[in-house]
Short mmCIF file of C-alpha atoms and ligand atoms in Angstrom, two decimals:
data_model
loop_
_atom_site.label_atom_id
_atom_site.label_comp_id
_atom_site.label_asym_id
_atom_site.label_seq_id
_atom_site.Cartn_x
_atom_site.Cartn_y
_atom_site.Cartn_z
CA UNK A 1 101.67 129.52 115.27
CA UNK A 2 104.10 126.69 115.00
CA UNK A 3 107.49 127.59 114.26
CA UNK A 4 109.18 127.62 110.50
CA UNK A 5 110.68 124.88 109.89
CA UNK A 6 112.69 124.63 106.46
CA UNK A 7 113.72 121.14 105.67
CA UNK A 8 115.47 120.76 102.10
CA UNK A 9 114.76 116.96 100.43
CA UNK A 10 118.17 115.06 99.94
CA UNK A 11 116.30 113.37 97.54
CA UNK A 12 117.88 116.07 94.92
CA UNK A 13 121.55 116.04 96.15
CA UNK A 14 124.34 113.94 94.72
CA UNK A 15 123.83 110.55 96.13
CA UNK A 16 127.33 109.86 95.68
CA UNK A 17 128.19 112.52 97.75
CA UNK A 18 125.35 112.26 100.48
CA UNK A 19 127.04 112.55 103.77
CA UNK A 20 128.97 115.69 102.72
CA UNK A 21 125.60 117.24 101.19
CA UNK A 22 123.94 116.99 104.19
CA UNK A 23 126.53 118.71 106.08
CA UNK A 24 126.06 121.32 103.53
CA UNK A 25 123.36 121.86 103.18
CA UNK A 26 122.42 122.57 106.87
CA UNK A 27 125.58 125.20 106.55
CA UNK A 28 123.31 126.57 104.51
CA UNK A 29 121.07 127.15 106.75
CA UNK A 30 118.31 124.14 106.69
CA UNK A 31 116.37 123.56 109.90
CA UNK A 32 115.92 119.39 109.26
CA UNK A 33 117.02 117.07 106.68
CA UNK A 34 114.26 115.99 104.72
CA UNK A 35 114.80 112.07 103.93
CA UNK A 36 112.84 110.18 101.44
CA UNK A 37 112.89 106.56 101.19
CA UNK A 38 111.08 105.05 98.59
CA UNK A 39 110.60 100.72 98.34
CA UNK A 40 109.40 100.57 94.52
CA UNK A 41 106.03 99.52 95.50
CA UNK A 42 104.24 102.56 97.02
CA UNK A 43 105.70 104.39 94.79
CA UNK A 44 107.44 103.67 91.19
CA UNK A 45 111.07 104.38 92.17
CA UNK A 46 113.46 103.08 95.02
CA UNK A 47 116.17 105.37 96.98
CA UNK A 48 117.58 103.98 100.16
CA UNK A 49 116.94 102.56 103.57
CA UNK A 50 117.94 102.17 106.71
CA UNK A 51 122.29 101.93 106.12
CA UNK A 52 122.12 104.78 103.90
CA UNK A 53 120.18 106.67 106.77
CA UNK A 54 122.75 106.03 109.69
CA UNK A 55 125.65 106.59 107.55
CA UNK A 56 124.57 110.08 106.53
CA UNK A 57 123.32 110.12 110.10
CA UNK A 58 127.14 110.96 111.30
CA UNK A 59 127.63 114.02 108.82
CA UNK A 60 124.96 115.89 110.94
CA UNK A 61 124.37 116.22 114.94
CA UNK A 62 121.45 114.68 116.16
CA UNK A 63 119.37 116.77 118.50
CA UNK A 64 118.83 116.22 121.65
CA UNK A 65 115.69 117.76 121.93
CA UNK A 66 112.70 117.09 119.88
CA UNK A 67 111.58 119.37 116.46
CA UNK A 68 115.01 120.80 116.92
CA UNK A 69 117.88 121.87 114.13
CA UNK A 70 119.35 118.30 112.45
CA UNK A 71 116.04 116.44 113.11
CA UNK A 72 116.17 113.82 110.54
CA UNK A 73 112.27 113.95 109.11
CA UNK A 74 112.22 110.79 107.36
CA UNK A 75 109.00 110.10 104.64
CA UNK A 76 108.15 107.08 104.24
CA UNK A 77 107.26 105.61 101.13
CA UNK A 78 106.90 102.32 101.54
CA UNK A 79 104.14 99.43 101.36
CA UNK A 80 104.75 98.55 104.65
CA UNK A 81 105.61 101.42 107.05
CA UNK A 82 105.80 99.12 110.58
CA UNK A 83 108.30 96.78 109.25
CA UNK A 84 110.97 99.47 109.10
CA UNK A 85 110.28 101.47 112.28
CA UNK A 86 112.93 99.93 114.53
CA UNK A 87 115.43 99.80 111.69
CA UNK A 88 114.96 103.26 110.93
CA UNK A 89 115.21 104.49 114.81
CA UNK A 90 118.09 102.81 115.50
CA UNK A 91 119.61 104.22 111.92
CA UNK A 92 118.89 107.79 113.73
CA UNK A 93 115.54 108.37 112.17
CA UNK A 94 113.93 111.66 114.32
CA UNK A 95 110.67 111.83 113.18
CA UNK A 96 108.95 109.16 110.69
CA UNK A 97 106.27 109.94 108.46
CA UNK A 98 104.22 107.45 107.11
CA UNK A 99 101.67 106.91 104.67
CA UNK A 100 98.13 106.93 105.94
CA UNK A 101 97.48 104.70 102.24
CA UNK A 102 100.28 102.50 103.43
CA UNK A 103 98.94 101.68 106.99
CA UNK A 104 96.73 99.27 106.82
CA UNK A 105 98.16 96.37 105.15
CA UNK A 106 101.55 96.43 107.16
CA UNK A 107 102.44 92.80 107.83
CA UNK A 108 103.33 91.63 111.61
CA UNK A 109 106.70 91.16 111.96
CA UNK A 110 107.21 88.89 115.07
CA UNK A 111 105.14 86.06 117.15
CA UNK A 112 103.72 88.23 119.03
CA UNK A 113 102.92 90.99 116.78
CA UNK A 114 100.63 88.01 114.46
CA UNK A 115 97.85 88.51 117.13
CA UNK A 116 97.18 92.12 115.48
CA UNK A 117 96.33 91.33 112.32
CA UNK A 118 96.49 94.46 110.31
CA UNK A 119 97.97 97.70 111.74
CA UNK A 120 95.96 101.10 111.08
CA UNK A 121 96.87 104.62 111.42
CA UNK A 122 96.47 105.31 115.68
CA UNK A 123 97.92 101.83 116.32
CA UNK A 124 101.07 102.69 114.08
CA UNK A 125 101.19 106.01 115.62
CA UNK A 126 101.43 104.59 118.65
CA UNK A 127 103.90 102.15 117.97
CA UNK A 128 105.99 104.73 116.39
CA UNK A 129 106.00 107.27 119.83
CA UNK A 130 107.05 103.98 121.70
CA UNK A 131 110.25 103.50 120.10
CA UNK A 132 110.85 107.43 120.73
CA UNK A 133 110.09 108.63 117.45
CA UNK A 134 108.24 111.87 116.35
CA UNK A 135 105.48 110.47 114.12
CA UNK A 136 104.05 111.56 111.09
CA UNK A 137 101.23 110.73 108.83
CA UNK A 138 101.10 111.60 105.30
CA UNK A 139 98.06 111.94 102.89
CA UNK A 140 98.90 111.52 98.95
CA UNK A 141 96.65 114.15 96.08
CA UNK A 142 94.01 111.49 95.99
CA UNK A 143 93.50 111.08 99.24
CA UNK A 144 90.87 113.84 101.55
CA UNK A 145 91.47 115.47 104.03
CA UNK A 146 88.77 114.26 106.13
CA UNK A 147 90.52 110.25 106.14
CA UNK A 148 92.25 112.61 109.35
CA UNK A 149 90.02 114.18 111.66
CA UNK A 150 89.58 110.91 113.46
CA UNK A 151 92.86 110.58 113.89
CA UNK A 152 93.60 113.76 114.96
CA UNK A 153 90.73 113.53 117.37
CA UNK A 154 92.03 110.81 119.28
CA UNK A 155 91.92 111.00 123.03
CA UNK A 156 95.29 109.56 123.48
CA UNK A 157 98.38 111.56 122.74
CA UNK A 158 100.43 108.81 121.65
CA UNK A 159 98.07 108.13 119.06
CA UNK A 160 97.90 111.77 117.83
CA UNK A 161 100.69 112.35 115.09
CA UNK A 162 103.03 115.31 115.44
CA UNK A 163 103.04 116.28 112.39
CA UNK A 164 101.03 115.89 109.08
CA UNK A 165 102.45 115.97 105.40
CA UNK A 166 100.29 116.87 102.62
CA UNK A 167 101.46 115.94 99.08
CA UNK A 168 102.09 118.84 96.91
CA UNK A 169 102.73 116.22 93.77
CA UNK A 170 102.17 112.59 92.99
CA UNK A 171 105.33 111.21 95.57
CA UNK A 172 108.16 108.89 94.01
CA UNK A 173 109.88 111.89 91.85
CA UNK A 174 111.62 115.24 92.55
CA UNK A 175 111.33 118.11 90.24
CA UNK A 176 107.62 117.47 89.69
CA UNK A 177 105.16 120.67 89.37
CA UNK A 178 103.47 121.78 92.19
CA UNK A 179 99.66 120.68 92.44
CA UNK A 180 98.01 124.01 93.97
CA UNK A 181 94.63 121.87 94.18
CA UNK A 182 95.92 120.67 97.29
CA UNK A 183 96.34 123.92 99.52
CA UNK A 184 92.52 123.20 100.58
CA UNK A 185 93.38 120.23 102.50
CA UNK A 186 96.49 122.78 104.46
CA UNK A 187 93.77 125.62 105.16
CA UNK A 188 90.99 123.36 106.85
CA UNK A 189 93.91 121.19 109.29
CA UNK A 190 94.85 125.17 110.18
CA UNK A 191 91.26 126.15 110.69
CA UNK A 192 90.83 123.22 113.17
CA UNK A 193 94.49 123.16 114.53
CA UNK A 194 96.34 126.65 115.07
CA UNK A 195 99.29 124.76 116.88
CA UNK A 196 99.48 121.40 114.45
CA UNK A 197 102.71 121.23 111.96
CA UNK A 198 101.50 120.97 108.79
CA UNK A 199 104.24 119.96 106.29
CA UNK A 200 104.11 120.43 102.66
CA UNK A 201 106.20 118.44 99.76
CA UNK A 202 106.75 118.60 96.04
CA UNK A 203 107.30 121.18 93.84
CA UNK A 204 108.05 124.12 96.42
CA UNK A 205 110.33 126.89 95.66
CA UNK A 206 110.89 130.59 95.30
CA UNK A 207 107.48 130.90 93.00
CA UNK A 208 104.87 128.85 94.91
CA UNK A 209 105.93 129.39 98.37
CA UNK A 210 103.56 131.95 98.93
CA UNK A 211 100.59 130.08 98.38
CA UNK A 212 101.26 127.28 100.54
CA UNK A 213 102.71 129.96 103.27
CA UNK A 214 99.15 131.62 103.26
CA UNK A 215 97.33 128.07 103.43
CA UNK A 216 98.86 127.15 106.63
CA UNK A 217 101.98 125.42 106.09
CA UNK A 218 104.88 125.79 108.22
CA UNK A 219 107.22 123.15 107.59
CA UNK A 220 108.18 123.31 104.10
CA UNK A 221 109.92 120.95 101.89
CA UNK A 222 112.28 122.07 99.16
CA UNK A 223 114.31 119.63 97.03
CA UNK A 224 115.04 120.93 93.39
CA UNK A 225 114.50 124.39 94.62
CA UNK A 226 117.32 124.13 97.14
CA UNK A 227 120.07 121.53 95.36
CA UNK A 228 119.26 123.34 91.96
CA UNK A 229 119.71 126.46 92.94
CA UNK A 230 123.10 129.03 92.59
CA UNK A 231 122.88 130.45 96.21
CA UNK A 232 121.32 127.46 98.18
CA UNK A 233 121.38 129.78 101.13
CA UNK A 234 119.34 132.74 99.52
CA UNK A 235 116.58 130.22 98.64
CA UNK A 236 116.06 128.72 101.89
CA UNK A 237 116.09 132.57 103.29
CA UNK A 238 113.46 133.26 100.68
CA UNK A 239 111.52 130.02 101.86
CA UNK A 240 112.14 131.00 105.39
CA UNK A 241 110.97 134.57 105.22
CA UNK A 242 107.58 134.28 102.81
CA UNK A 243 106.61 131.80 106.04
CA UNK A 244 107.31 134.13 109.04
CA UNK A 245 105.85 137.42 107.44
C1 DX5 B 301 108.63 113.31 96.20
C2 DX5 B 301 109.37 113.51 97.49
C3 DX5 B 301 109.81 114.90 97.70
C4 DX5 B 301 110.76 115.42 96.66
C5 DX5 B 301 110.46 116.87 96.46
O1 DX5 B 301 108.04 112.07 96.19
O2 DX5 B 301 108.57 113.16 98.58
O3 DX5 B 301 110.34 115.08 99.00
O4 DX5 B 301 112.11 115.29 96.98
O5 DX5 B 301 111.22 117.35 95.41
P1 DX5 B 301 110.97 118.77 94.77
O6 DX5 B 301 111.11 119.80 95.86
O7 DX5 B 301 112.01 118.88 93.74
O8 DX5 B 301 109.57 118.76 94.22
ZN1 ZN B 302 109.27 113.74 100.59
#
């Protein structure tokens, strides 16, 4: 199985005191940073972007080697995920998950990019692994499953994500319930793929950890859960352990 990988959402720390937070909370013992940009059109509520990103960047080693501790696992919600792929690498961006609702209305962005004249999923995928990125598709509650066996499928590695996120909650807001109704879509990627990271986000924490440890999930996403909590270090151990058992 894929290795646990516990990445705590700096969505929930003080955003006045990001850098410092970060530095924290991987002290604490966090794996990756989990980074959530929001534009205020995929989702109802804007965070930050690309400046933010290489400034908090510094308060936390980049690795030198792929999936490795510091990776900066950056979720993308935004209406136009290839616009902000560059931007976001050179800001120190590891791996960057996009929206598979989001990818096919991106707009070209140069001359030469106008001759392709919507991006979709593979070609973003793609585009993403060329700029040396880890790349990541995400799939929102409404969306199935099944939008990703294609993709998944695909012949060519650099079309083949690294990682898929599915939504535990509507995205745009921390602190929101966890949706169990979505564990499903986690047990039938595992079924097919035994060696694929499957990332889960919203509403994760010390009670519902279990269930999406036994669905498949091994890269787990915990913002309230971790910045809320007393003993941020004893929660991510909890998290940690109900995935390896
Ligand atoms: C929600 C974000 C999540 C959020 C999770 O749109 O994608 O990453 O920070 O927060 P909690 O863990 O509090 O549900
Ligand atoms: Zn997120």
């Amino acid at each position: 199985a894929p290795k646990t990988v516990i990445a705590p959402s700096i969505l929930a720390a003080d955003f006045a005191e990001l850098g410092p937070a970060c530095a924290k909370t991987m002290k604490q013992g966090a794996d990756w940073l989990h980074v959530d940009i929001m534009d205020g059109h995929f989702v109802p509520n804007i965070t930050f972007g690309p400046a933010v990103v290489a400034k908090i960047r510094k308060h936390v080693d980049q690795p030198a080697e792929s999936f490795a501790r510091g990776t900066f696992d950056c979720h993308m919600m935004i209406a136009e995920p290839k616009k902000w792929v560059k931007d976001m690498k050179s800001a120190g961006c590891d791996l960057y998950c996009f929206h598979y609702e989001a990818a096919f209305s991106s707009a070209a962005e140069s001359p030469e990019e106008k001759t392709e004249e919507k991006t979709n999923p593979k070609a973003l995928l793609r585009y993403i692994h060329d700029q040396g990125m880890l790349a990541g598709i995400a799939i929102k509650p409404d969306t199935p499953v099944d939008v990703l066996w294609d993709i998944l499928e695909s012949s060519d590695e650099k079309e083949r994500p690294d990682m898929v996120l599915v939504m535990t909650v509507h995205p745009g807001f921390g602190g929101q319930k966890f949706m169990a109704s979505e564990l499903p879509k986690v047990q039938a990627l595992r079924a097919k793929y035994p060696e694929l990271n499957i990332e889960v986000d919203g509403g994760l924490g010390v009670g519902t950890i279990d269930q999406a440890a036994d669905a498949g999930a091994n890269v787990i996403v915990a913002g309230s859960a971790v910045f809320g909590a007393k003993d941020p270090s004893e929660v991510i151990s909890v998290l940690r352990k109900a995935v390896d058992d």
